[in-house]
Coordinates of C-alpha atoms in Angstrom, one line a residue:
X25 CA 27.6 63.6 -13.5
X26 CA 24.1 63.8 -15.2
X27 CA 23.3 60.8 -15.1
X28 CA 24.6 60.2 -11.3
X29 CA 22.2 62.9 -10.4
X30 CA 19.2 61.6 -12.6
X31 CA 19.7 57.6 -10.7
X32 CA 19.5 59.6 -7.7
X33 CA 16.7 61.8 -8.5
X34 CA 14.4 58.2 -9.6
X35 CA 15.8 56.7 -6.4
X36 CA 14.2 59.9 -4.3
X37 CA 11.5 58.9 -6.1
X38 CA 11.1 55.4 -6.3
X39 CA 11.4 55.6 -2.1
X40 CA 8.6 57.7 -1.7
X41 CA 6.5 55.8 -4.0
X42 CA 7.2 53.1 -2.2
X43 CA 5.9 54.7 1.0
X44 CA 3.1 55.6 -0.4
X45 CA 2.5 51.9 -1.7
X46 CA 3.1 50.4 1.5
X47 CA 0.4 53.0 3.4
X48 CA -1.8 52.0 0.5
X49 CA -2.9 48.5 2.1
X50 CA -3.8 49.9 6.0
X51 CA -3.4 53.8 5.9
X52 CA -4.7 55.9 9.1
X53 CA -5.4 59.5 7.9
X54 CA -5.9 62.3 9.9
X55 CA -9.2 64.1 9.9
X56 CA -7.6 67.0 8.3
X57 CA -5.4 65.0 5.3
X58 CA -7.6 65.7 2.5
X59 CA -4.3 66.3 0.4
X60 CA -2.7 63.2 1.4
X61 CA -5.5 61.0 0.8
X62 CA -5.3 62.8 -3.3
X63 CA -1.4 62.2 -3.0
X64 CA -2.5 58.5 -2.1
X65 CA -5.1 58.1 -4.7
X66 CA -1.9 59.6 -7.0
X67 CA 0.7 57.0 -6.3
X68 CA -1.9 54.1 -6.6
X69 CA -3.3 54.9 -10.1
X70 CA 0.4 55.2 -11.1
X71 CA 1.9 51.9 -8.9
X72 CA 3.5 49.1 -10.7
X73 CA 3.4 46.7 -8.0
X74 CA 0.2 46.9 -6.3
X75 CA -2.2 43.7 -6.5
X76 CA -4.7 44.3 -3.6
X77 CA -6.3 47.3 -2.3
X78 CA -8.2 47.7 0.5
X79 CA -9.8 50.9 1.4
X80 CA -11.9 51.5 5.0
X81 CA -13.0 54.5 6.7
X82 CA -12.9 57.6 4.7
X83 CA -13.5 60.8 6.6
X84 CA -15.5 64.6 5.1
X85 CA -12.7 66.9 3.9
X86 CA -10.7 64.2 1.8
X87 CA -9.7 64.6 -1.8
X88 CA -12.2 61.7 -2.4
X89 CA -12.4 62.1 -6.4
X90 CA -8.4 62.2 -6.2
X91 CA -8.7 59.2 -5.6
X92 CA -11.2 57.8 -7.4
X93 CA -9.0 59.1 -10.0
X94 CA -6.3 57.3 -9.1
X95 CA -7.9 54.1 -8.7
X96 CA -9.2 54.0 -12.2
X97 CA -5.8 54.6 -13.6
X98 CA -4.9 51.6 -12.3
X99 CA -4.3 48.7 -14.4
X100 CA -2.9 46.2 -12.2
X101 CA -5.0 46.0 -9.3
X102 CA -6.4 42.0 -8.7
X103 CA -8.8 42.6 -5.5
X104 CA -10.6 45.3 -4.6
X105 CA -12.1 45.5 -1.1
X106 CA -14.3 48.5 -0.9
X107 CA -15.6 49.5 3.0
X108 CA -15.7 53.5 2.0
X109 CA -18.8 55.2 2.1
X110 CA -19.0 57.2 -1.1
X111 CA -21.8 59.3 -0.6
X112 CA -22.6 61.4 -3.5
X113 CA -20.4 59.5 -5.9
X114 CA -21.5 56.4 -7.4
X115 CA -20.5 53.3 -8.7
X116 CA -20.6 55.1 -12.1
X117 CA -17.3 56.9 -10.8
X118 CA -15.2 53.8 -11.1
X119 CA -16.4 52.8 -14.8
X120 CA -13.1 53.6 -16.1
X121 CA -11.7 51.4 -13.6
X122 CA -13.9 48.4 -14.6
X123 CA -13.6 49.2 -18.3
X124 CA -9.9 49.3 -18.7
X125 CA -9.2 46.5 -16.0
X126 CA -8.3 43.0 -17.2
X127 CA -6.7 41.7 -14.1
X128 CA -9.8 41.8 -11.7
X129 CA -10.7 39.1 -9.7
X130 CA -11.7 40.0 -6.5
X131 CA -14.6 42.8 -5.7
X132 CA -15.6 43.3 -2.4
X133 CA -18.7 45.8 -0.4
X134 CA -18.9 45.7 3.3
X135 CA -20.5 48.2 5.4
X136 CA -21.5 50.7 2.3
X137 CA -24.6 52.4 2.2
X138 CA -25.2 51.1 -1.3
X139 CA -28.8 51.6 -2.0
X140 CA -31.1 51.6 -4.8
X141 CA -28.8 54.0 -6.7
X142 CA -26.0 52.5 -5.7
X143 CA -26.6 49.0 -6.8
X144 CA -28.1 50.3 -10.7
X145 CA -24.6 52.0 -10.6
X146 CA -23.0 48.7 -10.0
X147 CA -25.0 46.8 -12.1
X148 CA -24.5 49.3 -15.1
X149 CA -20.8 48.8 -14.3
X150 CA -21.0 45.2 -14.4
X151 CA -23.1 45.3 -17.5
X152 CA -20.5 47.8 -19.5
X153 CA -17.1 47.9 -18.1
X154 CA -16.8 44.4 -16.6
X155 CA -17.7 42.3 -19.8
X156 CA -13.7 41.8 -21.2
X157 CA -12.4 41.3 -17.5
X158 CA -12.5 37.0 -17.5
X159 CA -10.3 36.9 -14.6
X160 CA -13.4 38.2 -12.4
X161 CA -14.1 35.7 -9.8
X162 CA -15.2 36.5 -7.1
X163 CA -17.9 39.3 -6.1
X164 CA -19.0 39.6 -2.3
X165 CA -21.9 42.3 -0.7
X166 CA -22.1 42.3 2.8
X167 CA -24.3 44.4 4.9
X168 CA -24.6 47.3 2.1
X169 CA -28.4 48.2 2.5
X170 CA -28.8 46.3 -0.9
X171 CA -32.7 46.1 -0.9
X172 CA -34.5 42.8 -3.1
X173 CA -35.1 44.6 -6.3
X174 CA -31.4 46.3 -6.5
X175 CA -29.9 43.3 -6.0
X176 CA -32.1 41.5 -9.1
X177 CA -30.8 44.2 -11.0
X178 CA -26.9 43.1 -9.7
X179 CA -28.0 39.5 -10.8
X180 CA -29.1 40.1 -14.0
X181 CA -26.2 41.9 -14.8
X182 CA -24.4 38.5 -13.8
X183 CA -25.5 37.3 -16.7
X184 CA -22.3 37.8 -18.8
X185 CA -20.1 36.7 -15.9
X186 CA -20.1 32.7 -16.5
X187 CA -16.7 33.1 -15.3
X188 CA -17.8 33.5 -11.8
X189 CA -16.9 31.2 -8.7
X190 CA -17.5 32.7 -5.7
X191 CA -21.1 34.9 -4.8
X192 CA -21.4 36.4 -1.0
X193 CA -24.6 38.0 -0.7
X194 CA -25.7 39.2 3.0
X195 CA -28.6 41.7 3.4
X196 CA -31.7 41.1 5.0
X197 CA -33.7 42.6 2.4
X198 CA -32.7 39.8 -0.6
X199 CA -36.1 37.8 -0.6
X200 CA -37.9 36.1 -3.6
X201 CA -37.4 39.0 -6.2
X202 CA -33.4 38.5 -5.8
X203 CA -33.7 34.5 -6.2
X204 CA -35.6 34.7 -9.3
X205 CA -33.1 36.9 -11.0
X206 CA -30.4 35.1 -9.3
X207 CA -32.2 31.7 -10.5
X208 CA -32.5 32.7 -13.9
X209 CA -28.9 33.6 -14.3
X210 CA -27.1 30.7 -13.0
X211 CA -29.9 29.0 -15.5
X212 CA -28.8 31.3 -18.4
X213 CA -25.1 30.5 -17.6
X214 CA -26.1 26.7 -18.5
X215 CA -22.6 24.1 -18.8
X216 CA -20.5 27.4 -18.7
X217 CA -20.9 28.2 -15.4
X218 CA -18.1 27.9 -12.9
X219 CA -20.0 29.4 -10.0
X220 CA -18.5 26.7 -7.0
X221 CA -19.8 28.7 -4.1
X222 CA -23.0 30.3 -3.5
X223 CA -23.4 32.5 0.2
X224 CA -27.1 33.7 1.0
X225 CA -26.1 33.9 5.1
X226 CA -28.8 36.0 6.6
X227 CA -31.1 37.3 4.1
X228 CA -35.1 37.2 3.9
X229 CA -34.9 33.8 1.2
X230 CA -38.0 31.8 1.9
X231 CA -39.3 28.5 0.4
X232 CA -40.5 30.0 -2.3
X233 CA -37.5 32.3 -3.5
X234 CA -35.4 28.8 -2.7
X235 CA -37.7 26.8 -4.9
X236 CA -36.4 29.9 -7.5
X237 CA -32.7 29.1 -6.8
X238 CA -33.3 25.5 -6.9
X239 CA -34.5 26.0 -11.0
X240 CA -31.5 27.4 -11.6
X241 CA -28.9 25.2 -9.9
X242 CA -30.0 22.2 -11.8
X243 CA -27.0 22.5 -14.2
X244 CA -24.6 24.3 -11.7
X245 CA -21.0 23.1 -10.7
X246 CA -22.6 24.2 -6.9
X247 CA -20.2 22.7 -4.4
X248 CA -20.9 25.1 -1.5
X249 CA -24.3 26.2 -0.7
X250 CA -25.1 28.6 2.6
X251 CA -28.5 29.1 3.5
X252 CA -27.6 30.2 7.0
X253 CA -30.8 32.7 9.4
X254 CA -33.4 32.4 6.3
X255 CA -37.2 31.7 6.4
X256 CA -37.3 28.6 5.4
X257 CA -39.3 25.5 6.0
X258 CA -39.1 21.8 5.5
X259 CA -41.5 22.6 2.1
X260 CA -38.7 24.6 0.7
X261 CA -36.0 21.5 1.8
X262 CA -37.7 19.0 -0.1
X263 CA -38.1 21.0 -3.4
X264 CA -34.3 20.3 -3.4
X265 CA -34.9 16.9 -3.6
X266 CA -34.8 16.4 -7.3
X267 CA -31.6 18.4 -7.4
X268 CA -29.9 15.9 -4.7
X269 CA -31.0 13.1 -6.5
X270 CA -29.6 14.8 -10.3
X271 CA -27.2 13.0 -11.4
X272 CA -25.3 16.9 -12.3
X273 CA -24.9 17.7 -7.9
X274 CA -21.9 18.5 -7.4
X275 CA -22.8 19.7 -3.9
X276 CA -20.5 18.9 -0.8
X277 CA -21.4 21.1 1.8
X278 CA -24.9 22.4 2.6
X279 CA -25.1 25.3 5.4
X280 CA -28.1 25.8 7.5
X281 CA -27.7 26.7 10.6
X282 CA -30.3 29.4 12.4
X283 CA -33.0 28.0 10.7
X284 CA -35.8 25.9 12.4
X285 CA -36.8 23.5 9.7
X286 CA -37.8 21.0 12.7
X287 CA -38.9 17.3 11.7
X288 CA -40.3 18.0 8.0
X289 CA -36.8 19.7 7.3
X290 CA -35.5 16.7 8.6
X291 CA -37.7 13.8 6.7
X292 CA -37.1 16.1 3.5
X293 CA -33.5 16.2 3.1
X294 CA -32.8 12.5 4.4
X295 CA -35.6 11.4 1.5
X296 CA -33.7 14.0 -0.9
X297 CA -30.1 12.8 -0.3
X298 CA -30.8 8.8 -0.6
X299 CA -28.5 8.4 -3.7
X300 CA -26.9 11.0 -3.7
X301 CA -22.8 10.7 -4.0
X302 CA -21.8 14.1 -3.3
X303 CA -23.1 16.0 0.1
X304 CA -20.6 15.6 2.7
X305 CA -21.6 18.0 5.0
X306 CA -25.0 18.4 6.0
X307 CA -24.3 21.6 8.4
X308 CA -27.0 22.8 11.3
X309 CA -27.3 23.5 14.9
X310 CA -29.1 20.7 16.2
X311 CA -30.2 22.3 19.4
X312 CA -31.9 25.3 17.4
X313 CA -33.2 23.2 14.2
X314 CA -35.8 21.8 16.0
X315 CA -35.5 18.4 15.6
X316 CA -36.6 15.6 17.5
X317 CA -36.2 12.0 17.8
X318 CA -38.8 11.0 14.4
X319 CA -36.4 13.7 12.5
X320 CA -32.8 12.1 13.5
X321 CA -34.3 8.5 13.3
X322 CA -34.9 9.4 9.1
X323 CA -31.0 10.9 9.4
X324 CA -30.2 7.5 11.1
X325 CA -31.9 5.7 8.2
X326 CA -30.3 7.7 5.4
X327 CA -26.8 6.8 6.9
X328 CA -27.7 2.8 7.6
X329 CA -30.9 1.6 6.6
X330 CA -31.0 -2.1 9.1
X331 CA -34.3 -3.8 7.4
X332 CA -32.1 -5.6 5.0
X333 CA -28.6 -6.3 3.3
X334 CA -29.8 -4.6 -0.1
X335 CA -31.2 -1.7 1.6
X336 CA -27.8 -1.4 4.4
X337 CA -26.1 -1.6 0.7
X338 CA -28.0 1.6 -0.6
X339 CA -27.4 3.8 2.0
X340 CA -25.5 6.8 2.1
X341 CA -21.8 6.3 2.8
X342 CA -20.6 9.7 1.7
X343 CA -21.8 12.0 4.1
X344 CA -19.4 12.9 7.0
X345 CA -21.4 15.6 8.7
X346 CA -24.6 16.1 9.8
X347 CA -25.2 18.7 12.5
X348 CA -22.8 21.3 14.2
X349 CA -19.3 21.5 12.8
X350 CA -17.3 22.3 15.7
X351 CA -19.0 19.8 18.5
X352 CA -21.2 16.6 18.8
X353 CA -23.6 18.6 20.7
X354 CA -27.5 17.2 20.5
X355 CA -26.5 14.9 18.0
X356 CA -27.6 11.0 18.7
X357 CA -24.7 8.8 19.6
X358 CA -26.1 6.2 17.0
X359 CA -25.5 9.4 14.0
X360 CA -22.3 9.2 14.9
X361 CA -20.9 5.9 15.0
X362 CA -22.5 5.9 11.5
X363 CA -20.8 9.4 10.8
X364 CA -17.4 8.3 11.9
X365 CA -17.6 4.9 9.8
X366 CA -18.6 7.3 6.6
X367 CA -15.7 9.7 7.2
X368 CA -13.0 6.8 8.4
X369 CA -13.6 4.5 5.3
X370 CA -11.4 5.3 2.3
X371 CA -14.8 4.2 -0.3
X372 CA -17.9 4.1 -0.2
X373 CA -18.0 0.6 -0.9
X374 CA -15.8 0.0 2.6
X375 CA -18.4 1.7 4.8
X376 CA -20.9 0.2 3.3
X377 CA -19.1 -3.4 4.4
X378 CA -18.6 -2.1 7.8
X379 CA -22.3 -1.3 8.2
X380 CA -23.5 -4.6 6.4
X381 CA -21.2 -6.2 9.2
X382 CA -22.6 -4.0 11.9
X383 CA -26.1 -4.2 11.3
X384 CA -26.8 -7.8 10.0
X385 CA -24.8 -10.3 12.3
X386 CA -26.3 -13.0 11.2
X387 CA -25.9 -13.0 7.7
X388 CA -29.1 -14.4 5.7
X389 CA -27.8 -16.7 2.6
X390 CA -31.3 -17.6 1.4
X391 CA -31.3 -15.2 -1.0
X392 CA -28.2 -16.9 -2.9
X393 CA -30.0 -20.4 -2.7
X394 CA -31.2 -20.1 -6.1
X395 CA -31.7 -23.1 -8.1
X396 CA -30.1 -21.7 -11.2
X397 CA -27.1 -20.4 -9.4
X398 CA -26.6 -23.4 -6.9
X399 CA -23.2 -22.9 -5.5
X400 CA -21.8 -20.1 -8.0
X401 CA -21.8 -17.6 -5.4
X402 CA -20.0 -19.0 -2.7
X403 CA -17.1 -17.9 -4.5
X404 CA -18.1 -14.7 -4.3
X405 CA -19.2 -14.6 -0.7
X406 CA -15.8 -16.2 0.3
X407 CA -14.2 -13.4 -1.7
X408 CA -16.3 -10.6 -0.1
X409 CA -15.4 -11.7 3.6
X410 CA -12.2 -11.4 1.9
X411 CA -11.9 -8.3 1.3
X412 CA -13.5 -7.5 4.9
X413 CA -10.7 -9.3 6.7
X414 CA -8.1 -7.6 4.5
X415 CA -8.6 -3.4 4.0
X416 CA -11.9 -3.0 6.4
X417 CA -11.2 -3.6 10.0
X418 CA -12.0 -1.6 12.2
X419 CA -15.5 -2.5 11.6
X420 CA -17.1 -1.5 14.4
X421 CA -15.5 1.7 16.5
X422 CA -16.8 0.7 19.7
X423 CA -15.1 -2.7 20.3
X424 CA -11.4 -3.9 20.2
X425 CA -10.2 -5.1 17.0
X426 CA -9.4 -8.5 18.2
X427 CA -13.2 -9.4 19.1
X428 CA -14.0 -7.7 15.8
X429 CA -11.5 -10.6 14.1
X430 CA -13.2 -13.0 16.2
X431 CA -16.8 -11.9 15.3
X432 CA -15.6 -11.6 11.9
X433 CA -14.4 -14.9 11.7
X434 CA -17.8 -16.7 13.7
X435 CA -19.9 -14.4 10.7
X436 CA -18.1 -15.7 7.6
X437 CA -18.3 -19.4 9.2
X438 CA -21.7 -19.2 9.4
X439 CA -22.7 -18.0 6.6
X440 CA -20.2 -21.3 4.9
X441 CA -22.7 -23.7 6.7
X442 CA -25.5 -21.8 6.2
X443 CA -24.8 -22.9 2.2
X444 CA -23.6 -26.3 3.0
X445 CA -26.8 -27.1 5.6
X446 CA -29.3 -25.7 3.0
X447 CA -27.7 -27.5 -0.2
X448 CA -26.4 -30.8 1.5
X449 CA -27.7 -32.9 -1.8
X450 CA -25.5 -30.4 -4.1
X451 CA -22.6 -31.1 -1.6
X452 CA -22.7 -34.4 -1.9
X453 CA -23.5 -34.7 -5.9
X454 CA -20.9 -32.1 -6.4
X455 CA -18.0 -34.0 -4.0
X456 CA -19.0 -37.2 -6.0
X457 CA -18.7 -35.7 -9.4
X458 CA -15.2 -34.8 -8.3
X459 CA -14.4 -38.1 -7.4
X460 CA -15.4 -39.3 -11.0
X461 CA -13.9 -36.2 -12.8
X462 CA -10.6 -36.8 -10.7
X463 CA -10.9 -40.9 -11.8
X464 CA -11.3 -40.1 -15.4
X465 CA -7.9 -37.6 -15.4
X466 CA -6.1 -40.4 -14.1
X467 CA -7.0 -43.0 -16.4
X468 CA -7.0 -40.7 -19.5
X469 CA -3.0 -40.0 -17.7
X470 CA -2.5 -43.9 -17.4
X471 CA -3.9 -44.7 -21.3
X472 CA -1.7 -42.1 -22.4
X473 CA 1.7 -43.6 -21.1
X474 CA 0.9 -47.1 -22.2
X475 CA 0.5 -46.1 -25.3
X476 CA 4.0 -44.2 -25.3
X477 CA 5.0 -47.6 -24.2
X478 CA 3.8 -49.8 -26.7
X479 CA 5.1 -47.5 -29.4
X480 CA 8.3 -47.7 -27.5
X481 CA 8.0 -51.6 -27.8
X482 CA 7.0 -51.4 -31.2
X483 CA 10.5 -49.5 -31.8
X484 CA 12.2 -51.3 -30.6
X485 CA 11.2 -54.9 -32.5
X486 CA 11.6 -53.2 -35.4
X487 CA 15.4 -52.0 -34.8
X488 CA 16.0 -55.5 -33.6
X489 CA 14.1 -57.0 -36.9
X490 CA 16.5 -54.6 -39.0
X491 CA 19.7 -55.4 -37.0
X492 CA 19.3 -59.7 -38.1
X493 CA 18.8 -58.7 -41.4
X494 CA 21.9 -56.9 -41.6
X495 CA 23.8 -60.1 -40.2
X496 CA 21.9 -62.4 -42.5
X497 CA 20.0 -64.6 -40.4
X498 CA 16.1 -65.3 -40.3
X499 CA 14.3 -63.2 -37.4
X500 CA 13.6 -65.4 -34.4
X501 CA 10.3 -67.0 -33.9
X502 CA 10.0 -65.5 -30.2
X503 CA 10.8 -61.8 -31.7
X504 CA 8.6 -62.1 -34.8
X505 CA 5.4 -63.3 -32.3
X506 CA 6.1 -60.3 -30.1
X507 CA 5.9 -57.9 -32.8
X508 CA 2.7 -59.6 -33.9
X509 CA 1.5 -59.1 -30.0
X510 CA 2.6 -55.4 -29.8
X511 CA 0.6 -54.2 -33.4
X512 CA -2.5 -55.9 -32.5
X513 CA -2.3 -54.2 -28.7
X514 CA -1.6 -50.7 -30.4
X515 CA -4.4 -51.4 -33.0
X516 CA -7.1 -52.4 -29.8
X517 CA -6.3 -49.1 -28.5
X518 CA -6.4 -47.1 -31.0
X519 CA -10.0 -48.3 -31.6

């Protein structure tokens, strides 16, 4: 009886713990529930399930250090999105929370009135409670008042974060005091850092505090880099040139839209990405980047360079994207043929065909008519149009793919002669040489089976010599002369 009544009484309880649990995630209080926000802050500190909490709009006359309270008990929480306005208590509050967490992933700001104080509290947090939590990726500050030198003290704090994969910034106070410090950690972290994604979208970054993020991202796993309503210029693009062309860019999608970089922008980044195997996305607004027809002709260039086979060859044939994401609006029809040949191709190496096929029609072969490789390399060139009949059609998007077999076919013919019209004395000493390579098999054949033959012969005269023996009778005068005829053939041949 006891125990009937005690299951019961953990039941009771278990159901309004769950209650509270559930109003955990998107509670409405009253203006007057101070208590029930403290009971909330209760059943959260003591919750066994809870993995995510998200907190907005906290009103005056709630139990706010309740629940404070409660939150640092916690133990299990993995993301913590944080839109309540504190006031007079600070990050500092929480310490326990950071200390004694191991699970943390996830911290989010939006819409707090952080401050100056506010982001020393963090970064003290950071700094002292978040040092033992490894499983802390992600940290986003949105629109939290965070002024330049408050967040240099959040990024230097970063330091001992390596761990880190994901950094949302947005404030439009974070200029070139923030970058350094933000430079120098990613620097400091070195081959430990895991930081894959990297979101500056509307802050006060010019080209000189990029210039600062650039020195820092030389040895960064960077795949995802938004730059989106800066201050920058086409100087601060091309000091990101050496860092496209590092052979340790991992970069695949580059954000910039809202910022009018115009034609300089433009000539910078299609100088900076020749080479470069990684960029995928080149992302901007082309009706609000300023760019004009000397700006996409350098895009055009980077995708297909047209002034010869070795330069069509080094082109880049990785990039996908280059202007708005959701529509081909201002973007030159020419970009993107070139763009749809890039992202339709399953390698590199196949766009790169398509656009040797495109661009060069008539294939020049002069530059195989070496005299020390004579006709070595038709083998190869036969093997390249090969490999274009085979895995590369379509070649060109804008035709059917029969004509593209046809024009296909005329190119690879044409290019045959062009080796056969250009070398017609190596045609002709090489089909000759056949002929006498050919002549020589078939004699060498011929020698070889009247040899066999003779010793066959020779065989034979001796089995017949053996067998009159046997019967006691002289060898025949016509036998004996044959086997006299038969050694001296077989001794002419041999020499």
């Amino acid at each position: 009886m006891d125990v009937a009544l005690f299951d019961r009484q953990q039941e009771m309880v278990r159901r309004d713990f769950d209650y509270y649990e559930a109003r955990a995630r998107d509670v409405k209080l009253a203006e007057d529930s101070g208590e029930d926000f403290g009971w909330l802050g209760y059943f959260i500190g003591n919750s066994k399930h809870s993995k995510e909490l998200h907190i907005f709009d906290c009103r005056e006359g709630q139990n706010i250090e309740a629940f404070i309270e409660g939150i640092n008990r916690n133990r299990l929480i993995e993301t913590l999105n944080n839109g309540l306005d504190l006031g007079g208590i600070t990050f500092r509050k929480l310490n326990p929370f950071f200390r004694n967490i191991n699970n943390l992933s996830c911290l989010c700001l939006k819409n707090v009135e952080v401050g100056m104080d506010g982001a020393q509290s963090l970064a003290l947090t950071l700094t002292l409670g978040g040092s033992q939590c490894q499983s802390f990726k992600t940290l986003c500050i949105e629109d939290c008042n965070l002024n330049d030198e408050g967040f240099a003290g959040i990024a230097v704090a970063l330091r001992i974060h390596p761990q880190l994969e994901q950094l949302r910034l947005r404030s439009k106070k974070i200029g070139l005091i923030g970058c350094i410090a933000l430079g120098d950690t990613m620097r400091g972290w070195g081959a430990s850092s895991n930081l894959k994604s990297l979101n500056l979208y509307d802050n006060a970054i010019d080209d000189r505090g990029l210039q600062a993020l650039v020195a820092g991202m030389t040895n960064s796993p960077l795949e995802e880099l938004n730059l989106d309503s800066n201050l920058i210029t086409g100087v601060g693009l091309r000091s990101m040139n050496p860092y496209f062309q590092s052979g340790n860019c991992r970069l695949r999608n580059l954000r910039l839209y809202f910022i009018n970089f115009g034609d300089e922008g433009a000539l910078a980044l299609a100088d900076g990405l020749k080479g470069n195997k990684s960029l995928r996305r080149l992302q901007f607004h082309p009706c609000e980047s300023g760019i004009t027809d000397v700006g996409w002709a350098a895009f055009s260039k980077l995708l297909c360079d047209p002034s010869s086979i070795n330069n069509t060859y080094h082109s880049n044939h990785n990039i996908d994207q280059i202007g708005y994401c959701f529509a081909n609006e201002g973007t030159p029809p020419d970009m993107l043929h070139y763009i749809s040949v890039n992202h339709l191709s399953r390698h590199p190496h196949e766009a790169a065909i398509r656009k040797i096929l495109i661009s060069h029609p008539d294939l020049d072969m002069e530059p195989f008519f070496q005299s020390q490789w004579n006709l070595k390399l038709l083998p190869v060139v036969i093997d390249w149009f090969k490999c274009a009949r085979s895995g590369v059609l379509p070649i060109d998007l804008r035709v059917t793919k029969q004509r593209q077999r046809v024009s296909l076919r005329s190119i690879e013919l044409s290019a045959l002669y062009k080796f056969v019209r250009s070398m017609p004395a190596l045609t002709v000493i090489s089909y000759w040489q056949q002929v006498v390579a050919n002549t020589q098999v078939k004699r060498r054949r011929i020698d070889d089976e009247m040899r066999r033959l003779d010793s066959e012969r020779l065989r034979s005269y001796h089995d017949e010599e053996a067998a009159w023996v046997r019967l006691g009778r002289p060898i025949s005068e016509e036998s004996s002369s044959s086997l006299v005829r038969g050694l001296k053939r077989m001794r002419m041949r041999q020499e």
